[in-house]
mmCIF file of C-alpha atoms in Angstrom:
data_model
loop_
_atom_site.group_PDB
_atom_site.id
_atom_site.type_symbol
_atom_site.label_atom_id
_atom_site.label_comp_id
_atom_site.label_asym_id
_atom_site.label_seq_id
_atom_site.Cartn_x
_atom_site.Cartn_y
_atom_site.Cartn_z
ATOM 1 C CA MET A 5 0.000 0.000 0.000
ATOM 2 C CA ALA A 6 1.382 3.429 -0.982
ATOM 3 C CA PHE A 7 1.941 5.959 1.782
ATOM 4 C CA TYR A 8 -0.679 8.430 0.468
ATOM 5 C CA GLU A 9 -3.303 5.709 0.934
ATOM 6 C CA THR A 10 -2.660 5.561 4.679
ATOM 7 C CA ILE A 11 -3.146 9.260 5.514
ATOM 8 C CA ARG A 12 -5.971 9.987 7.931
ATOM 9 C CA LEU A 13 -8.201 12.809 6.635
ATOM 10 C CA GLU A 14 -10.298 14.865 9.042
ATOM 11 C CA LYS A 15 -12.018 18.232 9.571
ATOM 12 C CA GLY A 16 -9.198 19.589 11.693
ATOM 13 C CA MET A 17 -6.941 19.792 8.636
ATOM 14 C CA TYR A 18 -9.017 22.793 7.491
ATOM 15 C CA ALA A 19 -8.598 24.624 10.792
ATOM 16 C CA ALA A 20 -4.794 24.917 10.817
ATOM 17 C CA PRO A 21 -3.919 28.627 11.165
ATOM 18 C CA GLY A 22 -2.232 30.108 8.114
ATOM 19 C CA LYS A 23 -2.323 26.865 6.109
ATOM 20 C CA SER A 24 -4.750 25.442 3.592
ATOM 21 C CA PHE A 25 -5.959 21.854 3.425
ATOM 22 C CA SER A 26 -3.707 21.229 0.423
ATOM 23 C CA GLN A 27 -0.674 22.631 2.238
ATOM 24 C CA ILE A 28 -1.302 20.332 5.189
ATOM 25 C CA LEU A 29 -1.540 17.380 2.812
ATOM 26 C CA GLU A 30 1.694 18.383 1.070
ATOM 27 C CA GLU A 31 3.495 18.484 4.408
ATOM 28 C CA GLN A 32 2.351 14.953 5.183
ATOM 29 C CA ASP A 33 2.820 13.620 1.662
ATOM 30 C CA PRO A 34 5.402 15.760 -0.236
ATOM 31 C CA SER A 35 5.046 15.682 -4.020
ATOM 32 C CA GLN A 36 8.821 15.652 -4.417
ATOM 33 C CA ASN A 37 8.823 12.068 -3.173
ATOM 34 C CA TYR A 38 6.976 11.012 -6.327
ATOM 35 C CA GLU A 39 9.254 12.615 -8.918
ATOM 36 C CA GLY A 40 9.832 10.265 -11.841
ATOM 37 C CA SER A 41 6.879 8.043 -10.917
ATOM 38 C CA PRO A 42 3.412 7.806 -12.547
ATOM 39 C CA LEU A 43 2.143 9.996 -9.669
ATOM 40 C CA GLY A 44 4.774 12.673 -10.210
ATOM 41 C CA LYS A 45 2.421 15.057 -11.991
ATOM 42 C CA LEU A 46 -0.190 14.963 -9.224
ATOM 43 C CA ASP A 47 -0.200 17.103 -6.096
ATOM 44 C CA ALA A 48 -1.056 15.703 -2.674
ATOM 45 C CA TYR A 49 -4.779 16.456 -3.033
ATOM 46 C CA GLN A 50 -4.987 14.883 -6.484
ATOM 47 C CA ARG A 51 -3.348 11.748 -5.100
ATOM 48 C CA GLN A 52 -6.138 11.562 -2.522
ATOM 49 C CA LEU A 53 -8.714 11.773 -5.313
ATOM 50 C CA LYS A 54 -6.925 8.878 -7.003
ATOM 51 C CA ARG A 55 -6.901 6.997 -3.706
ATOM 52 C CA PHE A 56 -10.700 7.079 -3.554
ATOM 53 C CA ASP A 57 -11.112 6.825 -7.344
ATOM 54 C CA ILE A 58 -12.972 10.169 -7.575
ATOM 55 C CA ARG A 59 -13.061 11.755 -11.040
ATOM 56 C CA VAL A 60 -14.082 15.415 -10.829
ATOM 57 C CA SER A 61 -13.936 16.380 -14.519
ATOM 58 C CA GLY A 62 -14.612 15.082 -17.987
ATOM 59 C CA PRO A 63 -17.514 13.107 -19.442
ATOM 60 C CA GLY A 64 -16.739 10.228 -17.067
ATOM 61 C CA SER A 65 -16.864 12.357 -13.922
ATOM 62 C CA ASP A 66 -18.400 10.794 -10.841
ATOM 63 C CA LEU A 67 -21.516 11.771 -8.953
ATOM 64 C CA VAL A 68 -21.320 14.161 -6.001
ATOM 65 C CA GLU A 69 -22.163 11.303 -3.635
ATOM 66 C CA LYS A 70 -18.837 9.613 -4.488
ATOM 67 C CA PHE A 71 -17.135 12.027 -2.090
ATOM 68 C CA PHE A 72 -19.246 10.705 0.782
ATOM 69 C CA GLN A 73 -18.514 6.996 0.504
ATOM 70 C CA THR A 74 -16.293 7.200 3.627
ATOM 71 C CA SER A 75 -15.567 9.804 6.304
ATOM 72 C CA ASP A 76 -12.049 10.249 4.885
ATOM 73 C CA SER A 77 -13.219 10.918 1.338
ATOM 74 C CA ALA A 78 -15.882 13.327 2.655
ATOM 75 C CA ALA A 79 -13.062 15.483 4.021
ATOM 76 C CA LEU A 80 -11.925 16.048 0.425
ATOM 77 C CA PHE A 81 -15.192 17.690 -0.613
ATOM 78 C CA PRO A 82 -14.587 21.230 0.759
ATOM 79 C CA GLU A 83 -11.219 21.401 -1.026
ATOM 80 C CA TYR A 84 -12.901 20.343 -4.268
ATOM 81 C CA VAL A 85 -15.404 23.192 -3.813
ATOM 82 C CA SER A 86 -12.602 25.647 -3.016
ATOM 83 C CA ARG A 87 -10.568 24.650 -6.070
ATOM 84 C CA ALA A 88 -13.531 24.902 -8.417
ATOM 85 C CA VAL A 89 -14.331 28.400 -7.096
ATOM 86 C CA ARG A 90 -10.692 29.455 -7.528
ATOM 87 C CA GLN A 91 -10.769 28.197 -11.113
ATOM 88 C CA GLY A 92 -13.717 30.484 -11.809
ATOM 89 C CA MET A 93 -11.940 33.413 -10.156
ATOM 90 C CA GLU A 94 -8.786 32.866 -12.182
ATOM 91 C CA HIS A 95 -10.665 32.486 -15.474
ATOM 92 C CA ALA A 96 -12.508 35.789 -15.041
ATOM 93 C CA ASP A 97 -9.642 37.583 -13.311
ATOM 94 C CA VAL A 98 -8.471 40.889 -14.785
ATOM 95 C CA LEU A 99 -6.732 41.909 -11.560
ATOM 96 C CA PRO A 100 -3.286 40.498 -12.509
ATOM 97 C CA SER A 101 -3.254 43.141 -15.253
ATOM 98 C CA LEU A 102 -3.784 45.903 -12.651
ATOM 99 C CA VAL A 103 -2.132 44.797 -9.418
ATOM 100 C CA ALA A 104 1.540 45.567 -8.803
ATOM 101 C CA ALA A 105 1.791 43.547 -5.565
ATOM 102 C CA THR A 106 -0.385 41.114 -3.631
ATOM 103 C CA THR A 107 -0.100 40.982 0.160
ATOM 104 C CA ARG A 108 -1.584 38.092 2.155
ATOM 105 C CA ILE A 109 -2.376 38.798 5.785
ATOM 106 C CA GLU A 110 -3.715 36.850 8.748
ATOM 107 C CA GLY A 111 -6.356 39.054 10.333
ATOM 108 C CA LEU A 112 -8.413 42.016 9.190
ATOM 109 C CA ASP A 113 -6.201 45.009 10.053
ATOM 110 C CA TYR A 114 -3.563 46.153 7.569
ATOM 111 C CA ARG A 115 -1.916 49.492 6.998
ATOM 112 C CA THR A 116 -0.028 49.821 3.720
ATOM 113 C CA ILE A 117 2.909 52.039 2.793
ATOM 114 C CA THR A 118 3.097 54.821 0.242
ATOM 115 C CA SER A 119 5.554 57.247 -1.270
ATOM 116 C CA ILE A 120 4.607 60.559 -2.820
ATOM 117 C CA PRO A 121 7.698 61.955 -4.581
ATOM 118 C CA THR A 122 7.850 65.634 -5.485
ATOM 119 C CA GLU A 123 8.831 66.810 -8.943
ATOM 120 C CA ASP A 124 12.297 67.506 -7.562
ATOM 121 C CA ASP A 125 12.511 63.931 -6.231
ATOM 122 C CA LYS A 126 11.585 62.500 -9.626
ATOM 123 C CA SER A 127 14.325 64.387 -11.471
ATOM 124 C CA LEU A 128 17.265 62.638 -9.734
ATOM 125 C CA LYS A 129 19.652 65.512 -10.296
ATOM 126 C CA PRO A 130 23.448 64.962 -10.228
ATOM 127 C CA VAL A 131 24.861 64.848 -6.705
ATOM 128 C CA ALA A 132 28.131 66.592 -6.014
ATOM 129 C CA GLU A 133 30.822 64.763 -4.071
ATOM 130 C CA GLY A 134 30.312 65.021 -0.331
ATOM 131 C CA THR A 135 26.706 66.218 -0.554
ATOM 132 C CA ILE A 136 23.643 64.395 0.749
ATOM 133 C CA LEU A 137 21.675 62.194 -1.634
ATOM 134 C CA PRO A 138 18.040 63.188 -2.295
ATOM 135 C CA GLN A 139 15.589 61.290 -0.110
ATOM 136 C CA THR A 140 12.580 59.171 -1.010
ATOM 137 C CA VAL A 141 10.192 59.153 1.929
ATOM 138 C CA VAL A 142 8.265 55.914 2.465
ATOM 139 C CA LYS A 143 5.617 56.016 5.185
ATOM 140 C CA THR A 144 2.629 54.054 6.395
ATOM 141 C CA GLN A 145 -0.806 55.294 5.415
ATOM 142 C CA GLU A 146 -2.942 57.035 7.999
ATOM 143 C CA ASN A 147 -5.976 54.807 7.446
ATOM 144 C CA LEU A 148 -6.276 51.033 7.342
ATOM 145 C CA VAL A 149 -6.984 49.259 4.059
ATOM 146 C CA ARG A 150 -10.713 48.680 3.761
ATOM 147 C CA LEU A 151 -11.344 44.955 3.287
ATOM 148 C CA HIS A 152 -14.531 43.597 1.743
ATOM 149 C CA LYS A 153 -16.010 40.151 2.139
ATOM 150 C CA ARG A 154 -17.428 38.973 -1.184
ATOM 151 C CA GLY A 155 -19.150 35.658 -1.734
ATOM 152 C CA ARG A 156 -22.261 33.600 -2.207
ATOM 153 C CA MET A 157 -24.372 31.273 -0.116
ATOM 154 C CA LEU A 158 -24.651 27.774 -1.560
ATOM 155 C CA VAL A 159 -28.320 26.952 -1.054
ATOM 156 C CA SER A 160 -29.244 23.393 -1.914
ATOM 157 C CA SER A 161 -29.726 20.022 -0.296
ATOM 158 C CA TYR A 162 -27.511 16.994 -0.436
ATOM 159 C CA GLU A 163 -30.440 15.017 -1.841
ATOM 160 C CA ALA A 164 -30.720 17.484 -4.743
ATOM 161 C CA LEU A 165 -27.021 17.243 -5.586
ATOM 162 C CA ARG A 166 -25.974 13.704 -4.721
ATOM 163 C CA PHE A 167 -26.830 12.273 -8.157
ATOM 164 C CA GLN A 168 -25.416 15.218 -10.134
ATOM 165 C CA ARG A 169 -22.176 14.803 -12.045
ATOM 166 C CA LEU A 170 -19.213 16.615 -10.514
ATOM 167 C CA ASP A 171 -18.344 18.073 -13.915
ATOM 168 C CA LEU A 172 -21.693 19.874 -14.013
ATOM 169 C CA PHE A 173 -21.502 20.976 -10.371
ATOM 170 C CA THR A 174 -18.053 22.423 -11.088
ATOM 171 C CA VAL A 175 -19.596 24.768 -13.653
ATOM 172 C CA THR A 176 -21.869 26.229 -10.969
ATOM 173 C CA LEU A 177 -18.974 26.654 -8.537
ATOM 174 C CA ARG A 178 -16.862 28.353 -11.205
ATOM 175 C CA GLN A 179 -19.639 30.874 -11.718
ATOM 176 C CA ILE A 180 -19.504 31.705 -8.004
ATOM 177 C CA GLY A 181 -15.776 32.280 -8.410
ATOM 178 C CA ALA A 182 -16.355 34.503 -11.437
ATOM 179 C CA TYR A 183 -18.843 36.574 -9.436
ATOM 180 C CA ILE A 184 -16.313 37.074 -6.631
ATOM 181 C CA SER A 185 -13.641 38.074 -9.146
ATOM 182 C CA ARG A 186 -15.903 40.670 -10.791
ATOM 183 C CA ALA A 187 -16.865 42.099 -7.390
ATOM 184 C CA GLN A 188 -13.197 42.440 -6.433
ATOM 185 C CA LEU A 189 -12.450 44.131 -9.747
ATOM 186 C CA LYS A 190 -15.191 46.650 -8.983
ATOM 187 C CA ASP A 191 -13.552 47.332 -5.605
ATOM 188 C CA ALA A 192 -10.188 47.850 -7.333
ATOM 189 C CA VAL A 193 -11.669 50.335 -9.816
ATOM 190 C CA SER A 194 -13.307 52.254 -6.959
ATOM 191 C CA VAL A 195 -9.951 52.589 -5.175
ATOM 192 C CA LEU A 196 -8.175 53.664 -8.357
ATOM 193 C CA ILE A 197 -10.734 56.432 -8.929
ATOM 194 C CA ASP A 198 -11.738 57.555 -5.427
ATOM 195 C CA GLY A 199 -8.663 56.491 -3.472
ATOM 196 C CA ASP A 200 -8.347 54.181 -0.491
ATOM 197 C CA GLY A 201 -9.447 56.657 2.186
ATOM 198 C CA ASN A 202 -6.094 58.433 2.425
ATOM 199 C CA GLU A 203 -6.913 61.483 0.291
ATOM 200 C CA ASN A 204 -5.400 59.975 -2.847
ATOM 201 C CA ALA A 205 -8.196 60.084 -5.426
ATOM 202 C CA ALA A 206 -7.072 59.989 -9.048
ATOM 203 C CA GLY A 207 -6.408 63.292 -10.736
ATOM 204 C CA GLY A 208 -6.938 63.744 -14.437
ATOM 205 C CA ILE A 209 -8.163 65.737 -17.359
ATOM 206 C CA THR A 210 -11.555 66.480 -18.896
ATOM 207 C CA THR A 211 -12.511 66.689 -22.546
ATOM 208 C CA SER A 212 -15.723 67.443 -24.399
ATOM 209 C CA SER A 213 -15.252 64.707 -27.008
ATOM 210 C CA LEU A 214 -12.768 61.864 -27.203
ATOM 211 C CA SER A 215 -9.882 62.266 -29.634
ATOM 212 C CA TYR A 216 -6.386 60.902 -30.136
ATOM 213 C CA GLU A 217 -5.054 64.171 -28.740
ATOM 214 C CA ASP A 218 -6.824 63.411 -25.452
ATOM 215 C CA LEU A 219 -5.043 60.061 -25.208
ATOM 216 C CA VAL A 220 -1.738 61.860 -25.692
ATOM 217 C CA LYS A 221 -2.699 64.260 -22.894
ATOM 218 C CA LEU A 222 -3.483 61.296 -20.636
ATOM 219 C CA TRP A 223 -0.102 59.788 -21.474
ATOM 220 C CA ALA A 224 1.614 63.080 -20.658
ATOM 221 C CA ALA A 225 -0.339 63.542 -17.401
ATOM 222 C CA LEU A 226 0.940 60.198 -16.148
ATOM 223 C CA SER A 227 4.604 61.038 -16.745
ATOM 224 C CA PRO A 228 7.127 60.037 -15.437
ATOM 225 C CA TYR A 229 5.155 56.834 -14.919
ATOM 226 C CA GLU A 230 4.478 54.601 -17.904
ATOM 227 C CA LEU A 231 0.996 54.459 -19.380
ATOM 228 C CA ASN A 232 0.791 50.725 -20.009
ATOM 229 C CA THR A 233 -2.821 49.908 -19.054
ATOM 230 C CA MET A 234 -6.145 51.584 -19.833
ATOM 231 C CA LEU A 235 -9.556 50.645 -18.423
ATOM 232 C CA ALA A 236 -12.885 51.656 -19.914
ATOM 233 C CA SER A 237 -16.517 50.566 -19.887
ATOM 234 C CA THR A 238 -18.413 49.263 -22.907
ATOM 235 C CA ASP A 239 -19.581 52.610 -24.324
ATOM 236 C CA THR A 240 -16.175 54.223 -23.922
ATOM 237 C CA VAL A 241 -14.368 51.249 -25.481
ATOM 238 C CA GLN A 242 -16.658 51.643 -28.496
ATOM 239 C CA LYS A 243 -15.651 55.292 -28.794
ATOM 240 C CA LEU A 244 -11.989 54.351 -28.554
ATOM 241 C CA LEU A 245 -12.271 51.634 -31.182
ATOM 242 C CA ASN A 246 -13.930 54.103 -33.566
ATOM 243 C CA LEU A 247 -11.034 56.564 -33.453
ATOM 244 C CA SER A 248 -9.317 56.718 -36.830
ATOM 245 C CA GLU A 249 -5.978 55.923 -35.182
ATOM 246 C CA MET A 250 -7.466 52.711 -33.814
ATOM 247 C CA LYS A 251 -8.305 51.647 -37.358
ATOM 248 C CA ASP A 252 -4.622 51.309 -38.148
ATOM 249 C CA ALA A 253 -4.020 48.074 -40.093
ATOM 250 C CA GLN A 254 -1.683 46.523 -37.528
ATOM 251 C CA ALA A 255 -3.955 47.373 -34.585
ATOM 252 C CA GLY A 256 -6.951 46.013 -36.488
ATOM 253 C CA LEU A 257 -5.214 42.754 -37.334
ATOM 254 C CA ASN A 258 -4.202 42.278 -33.726
ATOM 255 C CA PHE A 259 -7.786 42.858 -32.487
ATOM 256 C CA GLN A 260 -9.351 40.662 -35.180
ATOM 257 C CA GLY A 261 -6.794 37.886 -34.791
ATOM 258 C CA THR A 262 -6.430 37.713 -31.012
ATOM 259 C CA GLY A 263 -9.320 39.716 -29.572
ATOM 260 C CA LYS A 264 -6.785 41.773 -27.610
ATOM 261 C CA MET A 265 -7.191 45.516 -27.910
ATOM 262 C CA ILE A 266 -4.225 47.846 -28.129
ATOM 263 C CA THR A 267 -4.084 51.611 -28.327
ATOM 264 C CA PRO A 268 -2.053 53.905 -30.606
ATOM 265 C CA ILE A 269 0.194 54.745 -27.647
ATOM 266 C CA GLY A 270 0.992 51.124 -26.798
ATOM 267 C CA ALA A 271 -1.112 50.645 -23.671
ATOM 268 C CA THR A 272 -3.236 47.546 -23.191
ATOM 269 C CA LEU A 273 -6.933 48.405 -23.317
ATOM 270 C CA LEU A 274 -9.102 46.379 -20.922
ATOM 271 C CA HIS A 275 -12.879 46.218 -21.111
ATOM 272 C CA VAL A 276 -14.071 46.688 -17.507
ATOM 273 C CA THR A 277 -17.797 47.286 -17.083
ATOM 274 C CA SER A 278 -17.408 48.687 -13.556
ATOM 275 C CA VAL A 279 -15.566 51.765 -14.835
ATOM 276 C CA PRO A 280 -18.023 54.708 -14.970
ATOM 277 C CA ALA A 281 -19.375 55.718 -18.373
ATOM 278 C CA ASP A 282 -17.351 58.275 -20.337
ATOM 279 C CA THR A 283 -14.280 57.613 -18.199
ATOM 280 C CA ILE A 284 -10.905 56.152 -19.111
ATOM 281 C CA LEU A 285 -8.463 55.100 -16.405
ATOM 282 C CA GLY A 286 -4.810 55.146 -17.366
ATOM 283 C CA LEU A 287 -2.267 53.616 -15.039
ATOM 284 C CA ASP A 288 1.174 52.168 -14.638
ATOM 285 C CA LYS A 289 0.320 48.632 -13.529
ATOM 286 C CA THR A 290 3.812 48.124 -12.101
ATOM 287 C CA CYS A 291 3.344 50.552 -9.218
ATOM 288 C CA ALA A 292 -0.236 51.804 -8.924
ATOM 289 C CA LEU A 293 -2.215 49.252 -6.920
ATOM 290 C CA GLU A 294 -1.742 46.767 -4.089
ATOM 291 C CA MET A 295 -4.152 43.912 -3.409
ATOM 292 C CA VAL A 296 -4.541 42.765 0.198
ATOM 293 C CA GLN A 297 -6.000 39.304 0.849
ATOM 294 C CA ALA A 298 -7.082 37.992 4.234
ATOM 295 C CA GLY A 299 -6.693 34.264 3.715
ATOM 296 C CA ASP A 300 -7.791 32.239 0.714
ATOM 297 C CA VAL A 301 -11.274 31.218 -0.426
ATOM 298 C CA LEU A 302 -13.305 30.724 2.768
ATOM 299 C CA ILE A 303 -15.851 27.923 2.942
ATOM 300 C CA ASP A 304 -18.025 26.339 5.617
ATOM 301 C CA TYR A 305 -15.959 23.150 5.523
ATOM 302 C CA ASP A 306 -17.748 21.550 8.473
ATOM 303 C CA LYS A 307 -21.155 21.942 6.827
ATOM 304 C CA LEU A 308 -19.892 20.573 3.509
ATOM 305 C CA ILE A 309 -18.317 17.544 5.149
ATOM 306 C CA ASP A 310 -21.507 16.861 7.114
ATOM 307 C CA ARG A 311 -23.602 17.275 3.947
ATOM 308 C CA GLN A 312 -25.380 20.337 5.335
ATOM 309 C CA LEU A 313 -25.348 22.252 2.065
ATOM 310 C CA GLU A 314 -28.531 24.222 2.730
ATOM 311 C CA ARG A 315 -26.663 27.351 3.937
ATOM 312 C CA ALA A 316 -22.962 26.865 3.131
ATOM 313 C CA ALA A 317 -21.103 30.146 2.606
ATOM 314 C CA ILE A 318 -18.324 30.603 0.043
ATOM 315 C CA SER A 319 -16.450 33.895 0.327
ATOM 316 C CA CYS A 320 -13.172 35.741 -0.049
ATOM 317 C CA ILE A 321 -11.906 38.774 1.899
ATOM 318 C CA ALA A 322 -9.766 41.297 0.029
ATOM 319 C CA GLY A 323 -9.110 45.006 -0.308
ATOM 320 C CA PHE A 324 -7.015 47.401 -2.356
ATOM 321 C CA ALA A 325 -4.647 50.265 -1.669
ATOM 322 C CA LYS A 326 -2.759 52.754 -3.783
ATOM 323 C CA ILE A 327 1.027 52.572 -3.743
ATOM 324 C CA PHE A 328 2.012 55.595 -5.842
ATOM 325 C CA PRO A 329 -1.113 57.787 -6.142
ATOM 326 C CA ASP A 330 0.126 59.601 -9.265
ATOM 327 C CA ALA A 331 0.555 56.294 -11.117
ATOM 328 C CA CYS A 332 -3.143 56.416 -12.059
ATOM 329 C CA LYS A 333 -4.957 59.209 -13.915
ATOM 330 C CA LYS A 334 -8.447 59.455 -15.363
ATOM 331 C CA LEU A 335 -9.741 60.971 -18.565
ATOM 332 C CA THR A 336 -13.358 62.167 -18.290
ATOM 333 C CA ILE A 337 -15.496 62.859 -21.340
ATOM 334 C CA SER A 338 -18.045 65.506 -20.411
ATOM 335 C CA ALA A 339 -21.248 65.847 -22.412
#
């Protein structure tokens, strides 16, 4: 009998502070011990699925009730739910294109750092021998990062789900993950525009009608930061795509061939419905925004193991903070 088949699985593995169920499994059954073997491509959790012959995807996926054939296999169910939700979050996730750094914390209180260089600081003038180097002041923000709990309540009964294929149930869980991801993106956009409570709302320019000249002004307003990412809602993206400069042959071929939108000034254009109408956000994604996460995907693991699915919560706690406030500017089109 292989070692992974002897591991005792229980609820308490979900309650370890600062560690996920998968991390606990990896500590007990390191994947490096299987290098070069048929199990080498599986992680510790996937080896447990193999142990109990549970197939969670594909046309031959098992029924939900397969998880509950023993008390040990039932302990795998919450991690399956968590992974499916994370898959949905990752598939719909635009945040990696906006976030410069992600900070994971244990608890709900976090105060980030910031640096607001003056124009003189940005110039980095020559320093004569024996003189003091210019200073960059890094300080903690006055207010804590505001964290939001986003999630859904899984309302069903075990009897309603037990004969459903796991492949189909995964689709539903992925949609929950996609919802959480979109809600977090909305929070990120709000912080970029209105600030994180530390008097650092985005500055910008206003125009009566969108033109290529306005994009150049946005690029200039962001200097010395790099304008590498632009966010806009559906109506504003349409206006951008109808600019004559956007009809350039190379830009058109890229959009038609890959579906990825570029702008005449080289920035990546992202379609984000939570951006207000007639507003374009331009930012330097390498230094504008920090994402703060309090733990991973949170689930009522005890209810899921005990088949009490009627009111099982699935949620994620996260917030956003500005790092360099001037690394994001907005272009507003006034009627």
